Coordinates of C-alpha atoms and ligand atoms in Angstrom, one line a residue:
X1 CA 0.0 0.0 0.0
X2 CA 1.5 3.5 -1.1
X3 CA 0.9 6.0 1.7
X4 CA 0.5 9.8 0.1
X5 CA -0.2 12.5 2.1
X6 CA -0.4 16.3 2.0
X7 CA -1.4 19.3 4.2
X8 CA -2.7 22.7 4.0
X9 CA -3.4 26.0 6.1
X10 CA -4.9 29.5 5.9
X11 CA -5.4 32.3 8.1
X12 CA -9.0 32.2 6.1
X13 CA -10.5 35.9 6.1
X14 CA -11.4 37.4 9.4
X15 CA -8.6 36.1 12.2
X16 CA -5.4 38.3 12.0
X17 CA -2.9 35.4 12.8
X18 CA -3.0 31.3 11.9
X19 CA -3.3 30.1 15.3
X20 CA -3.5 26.7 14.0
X21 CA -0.6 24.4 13.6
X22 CA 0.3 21.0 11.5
X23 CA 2.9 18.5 11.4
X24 CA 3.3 15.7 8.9
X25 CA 6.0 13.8 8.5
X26 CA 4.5 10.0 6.8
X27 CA 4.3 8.5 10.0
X28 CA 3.0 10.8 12.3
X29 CA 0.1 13.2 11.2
X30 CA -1.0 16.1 13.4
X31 CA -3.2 19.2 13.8
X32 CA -3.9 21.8 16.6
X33 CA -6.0 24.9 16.9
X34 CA -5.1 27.1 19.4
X35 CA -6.4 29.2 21.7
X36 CA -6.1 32.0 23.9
X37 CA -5.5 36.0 24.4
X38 CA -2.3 37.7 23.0
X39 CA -0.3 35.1 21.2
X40 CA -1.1 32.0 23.7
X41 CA -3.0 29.9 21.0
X42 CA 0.2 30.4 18.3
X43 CA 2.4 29.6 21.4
X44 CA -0.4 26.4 22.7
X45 CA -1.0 24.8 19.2
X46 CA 3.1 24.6 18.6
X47 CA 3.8 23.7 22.0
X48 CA 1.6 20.7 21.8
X49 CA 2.1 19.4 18.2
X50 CA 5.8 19.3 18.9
X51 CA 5.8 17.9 22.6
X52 CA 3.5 15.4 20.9
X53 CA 5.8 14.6 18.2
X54 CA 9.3 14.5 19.9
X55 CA 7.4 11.7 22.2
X56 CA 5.5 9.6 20.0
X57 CA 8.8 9.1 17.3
X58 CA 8.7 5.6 16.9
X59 CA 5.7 4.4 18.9
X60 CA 2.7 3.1 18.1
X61 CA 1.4 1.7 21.2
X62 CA -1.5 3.1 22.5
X63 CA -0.3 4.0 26.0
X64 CA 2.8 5.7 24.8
X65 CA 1.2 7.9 22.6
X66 CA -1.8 8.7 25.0
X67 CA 1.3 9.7 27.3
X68 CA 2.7 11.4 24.6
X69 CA -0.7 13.5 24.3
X70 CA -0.1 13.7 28.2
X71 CA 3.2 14.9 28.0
X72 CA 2.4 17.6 25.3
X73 CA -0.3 18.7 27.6
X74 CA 2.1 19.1 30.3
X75 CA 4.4 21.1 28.2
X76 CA 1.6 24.0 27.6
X77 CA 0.1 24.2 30.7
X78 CA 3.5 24.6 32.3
X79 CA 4.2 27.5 29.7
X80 CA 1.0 29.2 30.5
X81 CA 1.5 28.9 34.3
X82 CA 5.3 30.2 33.5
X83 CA 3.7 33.0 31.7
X84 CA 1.2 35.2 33.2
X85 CA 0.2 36.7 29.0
X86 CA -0.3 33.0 28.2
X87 CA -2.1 32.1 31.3
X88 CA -5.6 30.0 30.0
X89 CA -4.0 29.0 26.9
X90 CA -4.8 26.0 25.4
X91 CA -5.1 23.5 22.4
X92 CA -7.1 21.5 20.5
X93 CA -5.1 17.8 19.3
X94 CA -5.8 15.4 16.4
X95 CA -3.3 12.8 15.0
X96 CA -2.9 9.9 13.2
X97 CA 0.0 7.6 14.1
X98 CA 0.8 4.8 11.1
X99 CA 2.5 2.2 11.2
X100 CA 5.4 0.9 9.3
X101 CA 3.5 -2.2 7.9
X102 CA 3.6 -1.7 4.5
X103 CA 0.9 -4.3 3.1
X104 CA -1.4 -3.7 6.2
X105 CA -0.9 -0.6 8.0
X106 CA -2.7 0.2 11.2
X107 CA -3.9 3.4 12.1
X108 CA -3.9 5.1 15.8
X109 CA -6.4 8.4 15.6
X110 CA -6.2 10.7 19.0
X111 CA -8.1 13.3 19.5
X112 CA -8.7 16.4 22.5
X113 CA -10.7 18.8 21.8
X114 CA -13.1 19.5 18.5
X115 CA -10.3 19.2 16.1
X116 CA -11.5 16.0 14.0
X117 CA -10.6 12.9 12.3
X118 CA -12.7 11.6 9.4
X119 CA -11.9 8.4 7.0
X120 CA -13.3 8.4 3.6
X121 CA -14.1 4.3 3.2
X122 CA -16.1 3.4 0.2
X123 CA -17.5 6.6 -0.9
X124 CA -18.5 7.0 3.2
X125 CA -17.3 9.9 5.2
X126 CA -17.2 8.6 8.6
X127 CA -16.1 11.2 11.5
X128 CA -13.6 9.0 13.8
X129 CA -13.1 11.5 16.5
X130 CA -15.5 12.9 18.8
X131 CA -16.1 15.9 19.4
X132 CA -14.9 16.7 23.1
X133 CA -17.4 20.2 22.7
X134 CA -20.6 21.4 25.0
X135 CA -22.7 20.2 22.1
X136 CA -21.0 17.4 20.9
X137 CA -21.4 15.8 24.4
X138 CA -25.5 17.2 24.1
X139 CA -25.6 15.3 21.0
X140 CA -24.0 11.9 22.0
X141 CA -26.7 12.5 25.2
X142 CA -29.8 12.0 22.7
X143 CA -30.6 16.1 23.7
X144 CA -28.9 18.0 20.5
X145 CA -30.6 17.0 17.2
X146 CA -27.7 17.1 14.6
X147 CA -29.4 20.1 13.0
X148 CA -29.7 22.1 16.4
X149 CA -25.8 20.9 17.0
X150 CA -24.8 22.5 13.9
X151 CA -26.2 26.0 14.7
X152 CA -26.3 25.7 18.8
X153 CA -24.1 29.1 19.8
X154 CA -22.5 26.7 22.1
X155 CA -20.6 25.0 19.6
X156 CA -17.0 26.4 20.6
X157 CA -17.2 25.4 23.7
X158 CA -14.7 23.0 24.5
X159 CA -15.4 20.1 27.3
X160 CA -11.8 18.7 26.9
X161 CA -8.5 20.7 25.6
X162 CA -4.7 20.5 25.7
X163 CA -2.8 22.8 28.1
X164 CA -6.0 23.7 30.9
X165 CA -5.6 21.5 33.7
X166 CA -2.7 19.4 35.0
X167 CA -4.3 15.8 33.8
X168 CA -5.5 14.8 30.3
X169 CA -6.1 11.8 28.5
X170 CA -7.3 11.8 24.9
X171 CA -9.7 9.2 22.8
X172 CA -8.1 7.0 20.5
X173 CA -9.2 5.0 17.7
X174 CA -7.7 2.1 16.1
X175 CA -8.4 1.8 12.2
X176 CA -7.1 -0.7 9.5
X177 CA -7.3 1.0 6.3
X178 CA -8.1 -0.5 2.6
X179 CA -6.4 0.9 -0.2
X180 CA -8.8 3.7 -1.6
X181 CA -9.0 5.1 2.0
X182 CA -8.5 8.9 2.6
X183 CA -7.9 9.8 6.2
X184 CA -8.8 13.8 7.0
X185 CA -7.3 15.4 10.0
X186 CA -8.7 19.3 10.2
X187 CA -9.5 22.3 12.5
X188 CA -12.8 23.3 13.2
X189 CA -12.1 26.0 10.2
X190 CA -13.0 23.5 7.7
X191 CA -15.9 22.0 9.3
X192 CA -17.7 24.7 10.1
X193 CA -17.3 26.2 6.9
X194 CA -18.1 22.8 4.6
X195 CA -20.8 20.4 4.9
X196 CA -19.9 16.6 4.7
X197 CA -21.0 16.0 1.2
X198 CA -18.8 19.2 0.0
X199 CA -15.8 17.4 2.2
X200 CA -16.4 13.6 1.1
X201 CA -17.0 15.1 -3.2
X202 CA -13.2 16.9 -2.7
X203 CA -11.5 13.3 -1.1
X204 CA -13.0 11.4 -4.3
X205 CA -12.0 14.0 -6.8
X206 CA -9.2 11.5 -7.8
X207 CA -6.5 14.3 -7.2
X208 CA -3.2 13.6 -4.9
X209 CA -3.3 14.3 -1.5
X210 CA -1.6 17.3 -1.5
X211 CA -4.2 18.6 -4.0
X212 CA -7.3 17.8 -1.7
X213 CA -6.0 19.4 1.4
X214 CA -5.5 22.9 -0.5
X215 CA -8.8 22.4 -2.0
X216 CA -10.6 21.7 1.3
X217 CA -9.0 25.0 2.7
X218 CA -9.5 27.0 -0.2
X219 CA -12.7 26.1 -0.3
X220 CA -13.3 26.7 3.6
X221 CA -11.9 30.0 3.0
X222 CA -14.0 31.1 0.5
X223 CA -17.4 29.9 2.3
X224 CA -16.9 32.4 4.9
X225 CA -13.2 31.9 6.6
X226 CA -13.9 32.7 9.5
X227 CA -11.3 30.6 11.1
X228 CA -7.7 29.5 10.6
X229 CA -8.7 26.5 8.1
X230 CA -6.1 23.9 8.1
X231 CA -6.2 20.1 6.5
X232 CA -4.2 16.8 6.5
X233 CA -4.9 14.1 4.1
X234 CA -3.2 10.5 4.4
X235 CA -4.0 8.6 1.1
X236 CA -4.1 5.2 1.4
X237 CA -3.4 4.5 -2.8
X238 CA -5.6 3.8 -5.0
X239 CA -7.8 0.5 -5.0
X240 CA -7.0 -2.8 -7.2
X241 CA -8.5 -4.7 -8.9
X242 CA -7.7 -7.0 -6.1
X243 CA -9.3 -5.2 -3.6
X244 CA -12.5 -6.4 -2.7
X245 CA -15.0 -3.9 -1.1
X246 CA -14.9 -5.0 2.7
X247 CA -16.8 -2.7 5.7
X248 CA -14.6 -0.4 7.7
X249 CA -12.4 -1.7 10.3
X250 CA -12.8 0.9 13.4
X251 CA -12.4 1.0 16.7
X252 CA -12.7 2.9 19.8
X253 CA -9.5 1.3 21.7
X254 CA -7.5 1.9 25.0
X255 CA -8.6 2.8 27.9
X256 CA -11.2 3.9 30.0
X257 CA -11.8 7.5 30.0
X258 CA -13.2 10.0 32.1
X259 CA -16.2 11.4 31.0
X260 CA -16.1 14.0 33.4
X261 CA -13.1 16.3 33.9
X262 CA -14.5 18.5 35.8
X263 CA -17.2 18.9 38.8
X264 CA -20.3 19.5 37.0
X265 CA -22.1 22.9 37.3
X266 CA -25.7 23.4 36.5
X267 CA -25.7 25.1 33.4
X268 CA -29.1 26.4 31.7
X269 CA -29.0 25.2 28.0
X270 CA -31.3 26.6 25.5
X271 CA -32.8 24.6 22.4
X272 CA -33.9 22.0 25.1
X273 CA -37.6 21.1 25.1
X274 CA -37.0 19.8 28.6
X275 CA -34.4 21.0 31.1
X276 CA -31.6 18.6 31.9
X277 CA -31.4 18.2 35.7
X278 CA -29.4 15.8 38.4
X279 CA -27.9 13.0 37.0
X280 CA -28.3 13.9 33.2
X281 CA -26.4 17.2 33.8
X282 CA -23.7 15.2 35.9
X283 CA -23.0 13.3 33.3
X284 CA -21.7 15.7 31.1
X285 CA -18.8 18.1 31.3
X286 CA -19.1 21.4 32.4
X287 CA -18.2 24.0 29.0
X288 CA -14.8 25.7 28.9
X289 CA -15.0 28.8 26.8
X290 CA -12.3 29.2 23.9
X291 CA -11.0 32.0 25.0
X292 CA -11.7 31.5 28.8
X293 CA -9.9 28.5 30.3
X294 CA -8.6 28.6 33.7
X295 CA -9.9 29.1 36.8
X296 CA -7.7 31.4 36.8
X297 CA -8.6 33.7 34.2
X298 CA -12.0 33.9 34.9
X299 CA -10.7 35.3 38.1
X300 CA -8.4 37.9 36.5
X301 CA -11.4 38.7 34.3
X302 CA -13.7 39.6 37.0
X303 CA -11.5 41.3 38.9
X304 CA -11.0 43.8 35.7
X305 CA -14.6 44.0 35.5
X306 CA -14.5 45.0 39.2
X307 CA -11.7 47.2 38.7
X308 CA -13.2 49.1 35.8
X309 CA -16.7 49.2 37.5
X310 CA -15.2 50.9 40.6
X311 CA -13.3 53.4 38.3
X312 CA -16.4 54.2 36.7
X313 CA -18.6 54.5 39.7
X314 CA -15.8 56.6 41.5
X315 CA -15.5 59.1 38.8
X316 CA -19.0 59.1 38.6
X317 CA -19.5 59.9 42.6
X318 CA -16.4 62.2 42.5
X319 CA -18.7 64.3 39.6
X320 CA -21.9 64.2 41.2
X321 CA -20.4 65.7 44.2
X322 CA -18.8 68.7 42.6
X323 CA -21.7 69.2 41.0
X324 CA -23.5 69.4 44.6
X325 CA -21.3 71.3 46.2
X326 CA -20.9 73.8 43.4
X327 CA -24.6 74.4 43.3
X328 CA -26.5 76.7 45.4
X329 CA -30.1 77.5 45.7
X330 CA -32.0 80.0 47.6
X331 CA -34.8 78.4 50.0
X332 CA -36.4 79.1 53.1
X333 CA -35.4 78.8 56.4
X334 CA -37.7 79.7 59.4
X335 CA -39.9 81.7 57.2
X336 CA -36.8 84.3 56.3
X337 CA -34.8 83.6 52.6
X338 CA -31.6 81.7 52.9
X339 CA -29.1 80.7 51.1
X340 CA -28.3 76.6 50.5
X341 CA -25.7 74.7 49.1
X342 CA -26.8 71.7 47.2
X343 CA -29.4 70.9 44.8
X344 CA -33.4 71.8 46.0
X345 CA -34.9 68.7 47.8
X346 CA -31.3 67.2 47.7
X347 CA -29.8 64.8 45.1
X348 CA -29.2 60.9 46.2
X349 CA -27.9 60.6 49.2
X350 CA -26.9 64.4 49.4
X351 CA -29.1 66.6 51.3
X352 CA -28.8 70.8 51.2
X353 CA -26.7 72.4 53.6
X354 CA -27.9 75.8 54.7
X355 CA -25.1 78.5 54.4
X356 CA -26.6 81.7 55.5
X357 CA -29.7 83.1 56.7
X358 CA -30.8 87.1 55.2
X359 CA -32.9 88.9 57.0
X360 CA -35.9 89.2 55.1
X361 CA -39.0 87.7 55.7
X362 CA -41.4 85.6 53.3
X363 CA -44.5 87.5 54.5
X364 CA -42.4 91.0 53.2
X365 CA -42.6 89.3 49.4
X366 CA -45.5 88.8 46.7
X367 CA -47.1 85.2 47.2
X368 CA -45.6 84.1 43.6
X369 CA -42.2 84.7 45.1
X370 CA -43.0 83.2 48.4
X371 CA -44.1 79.8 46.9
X372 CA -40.9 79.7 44.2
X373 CA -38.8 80.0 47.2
X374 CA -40.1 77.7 49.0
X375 CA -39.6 75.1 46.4
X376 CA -36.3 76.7 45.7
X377 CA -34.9 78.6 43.2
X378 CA -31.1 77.3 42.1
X379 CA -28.6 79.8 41.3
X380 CA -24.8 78.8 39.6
X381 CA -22.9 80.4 42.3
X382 CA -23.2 82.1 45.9
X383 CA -22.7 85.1 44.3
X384 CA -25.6 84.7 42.0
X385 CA -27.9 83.8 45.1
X386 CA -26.9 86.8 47.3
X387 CA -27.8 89.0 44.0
X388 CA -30.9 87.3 43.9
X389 CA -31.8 88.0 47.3
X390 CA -30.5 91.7 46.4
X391 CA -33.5 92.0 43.7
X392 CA -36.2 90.4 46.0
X393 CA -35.1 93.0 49.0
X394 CA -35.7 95.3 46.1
X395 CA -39.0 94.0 45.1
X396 CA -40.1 93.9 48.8
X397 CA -39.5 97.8 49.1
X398 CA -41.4 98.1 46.2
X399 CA -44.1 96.1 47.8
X400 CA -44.5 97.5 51.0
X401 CA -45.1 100.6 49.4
X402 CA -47.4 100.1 46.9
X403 CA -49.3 97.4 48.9
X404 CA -50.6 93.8 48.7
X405 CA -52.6 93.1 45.4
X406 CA -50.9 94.8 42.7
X407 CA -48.0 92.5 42.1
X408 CA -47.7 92.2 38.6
X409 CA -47.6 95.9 38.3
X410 CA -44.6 96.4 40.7
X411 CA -42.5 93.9 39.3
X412 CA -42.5 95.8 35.9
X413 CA -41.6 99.2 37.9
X414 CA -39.4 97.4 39.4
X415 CA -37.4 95.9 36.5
X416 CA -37.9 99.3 34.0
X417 CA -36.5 101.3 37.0
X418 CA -33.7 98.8 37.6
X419 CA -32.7 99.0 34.1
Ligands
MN501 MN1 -10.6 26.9 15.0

């Protein structure tokens, strides 16, 4: 059997920097989609393919490279607990390990994460991996429909991932594969993007390996791109006459593994005719957001939150008290006019101070005046108040000479002689 293979990436249209990363070498196949703020999922997906690959050189036993897979996951969490910009960084891991058999090769597929594996047997697209994701563990749970999986906004969260926590073990599959066979190894950039028929019609286009991986991305890329796209085909050469159709040889091997990696939370999940409670929801993982790993950085998160909410409250109490103590108003206290400082009837939890008391009486004013005062009349600046009162000692001249009743007239007097 003549193993081909090829590979291909792209930033795709939207993402400023290939945060995926690929390694292919005939032997060992792999492909990682990183994650994480300033350049932790570059730093997380390289990290982890090449502590993968310096491990699993020459292995193909299942517990060495599920240690290997260990290992690399060792490697990035140490980074990111090394470096506080790469703290919550983490990885998404797909490989296929074949073996050196030339007539009958054997095929190890492991998998973290929702990077997949897919084999192309007989004109079938079969996904080998599955999807450690918030939905994909919905969907294996009978309470996702396919069709609500596909659009569920929870799709990127991941249940399982490379560089989080201390522990990890991956699935693994164990495949023999019949000449014809394509095996697919690709970030969640192409799957999002193409539909399976689009993926299977490009792995039976009859072109090389090489060929189909740049297809699949190009073609990711131009359905939307709007994810690093990357693809790794292993060809399996093409089928004899010989070859007789036989099913596909595939299984879930190793061992056990946890289907819980962390303590359960209750989480609410839309698209759910009926709520999961008790012991469905503790049988499945609680989400990790993409971007959001660690303990850790949710921790650093709130705390800015915090930070910026205090900043924001304490300019705005630091405003609302100028503003107070720069206004005045004139009011009444014990029946004469005073002066206040503060806003009339106070403002939140600020109430008017009284600053002076003038000697001039409500009863000595027209009744219009008397009941503005009492509500208060705000002036811009002491200054402004004492004139105020200045005018009304005026007006209440004016008033006791002319007499109760004629208000209207005085004020014009008033004012025309004033001017
Ligand atoms: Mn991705």
């Amino acid at each position: 059997m003549q193993v081909t293979w090829g590979e291909a990436t792209d930033v795709g249209r939207v993402r400023r920097s290939n945060q995926d990363y690929l390694y292919t070498d005939g032997r060992l196949f792999v492909v990682a989609d990183g994650m994480g703020g300033a350049n932790g999922g570059e730093v997380a997906s390289k990290l982890a393919v090449e502590g993968f690959v310096s491990r699993a050189v020459g292995a193909l036993d299942g517990r060495t490279l599920k240690s290997a897979v260990a290992g690399a996951n060792q490697d990035v969490f140490k980074e990111g607990q090394a470096h506080e910009e790469l703290a919550g960084m983490g990885t998404t891991l797909v490989a296929a390990v074949v073996s050196d058999e030339p007539e009958a090769p054997r095929v190890l597929v492991l998998n973290v994460g929702d990077s997949r594996g897919y084999i192309l047997h007989d004109s079938d697209l079969t996904q080998i991996t599955e999807d450690h994701s918030w939905v994909g563990e919905l969907l294996r749970a009978g309470k996702l429909s396919p069709q609500e999986a596909e659009v569920s906004a929870s799709r990127h969260m991941l249940t399982r991932v490379v560089g989080v926590a201390g522990d990890l073990e991956p699935d693994m599959w164990e495949i023999l594969p019949r000449p014809g066979d394509k095996i697919l190894l690709c970030s969640d950039g192409i799957t999002n993007e193409l539909a399976d028929p689009e993926i299977s019609s490009i792995l039976m286009s009859g072109a090389d390996a090489k060929s189909m991986a740049e297809e699949l991305v190009r073609r990711a890329v131009e359905a939307g791109g709007l994810d690093n796209a990357t693809a790794v085909v292993i060809d399996f050469g093409p089928a004899g006459p010989e070859d007789a159709p036989a099913p596909l040889q595939m299984a879930r091997t190793g061992l056990s593994v946890p289907r819980t990696m962390v303590p359960p939370a209750p989480v609410t999940v839309t698209r759910q005719s009926a709520p999961l409670r008790g012991p469905d929801l503790m049988q499945i993982p609680q989400p990790l957001s993409r971007s959001n790993f660690t303990k850790a950085g949710t921790v650093l998160r709130i705390l800015a939150f915090l930070a910026a909410l205090a900043l924001v409250i304490g300019i705005g109490v630091y405003g609302i008290t100028n503003y107070v103590r720069g206004s005045y108003f004139v009011g009444v206290s014990n029946n004469r006019v005073a002066i206040y400082q503060g806003r009339p009837g106070g403002l939140l939890w600020f109430a008017p101070h009284l600053v002076t008391v003038r000697d001039l009486r409500l009863s000595d004013l027209p009744s219009a005046y008397a009941s503005e005062l009492r509500s208060g009349v705000p002036e811009p600046s002491f200054a402004a108040a004492s004139k105020y009162i200045s005018n009304l000692q005026a007006q209440a001249k004016q008033f006791s000479q002319v007499g109760p009743g004629t208000t209207t007239t005085t004020t014009t007097t008033t004012t025309s002689g004033a001017g």
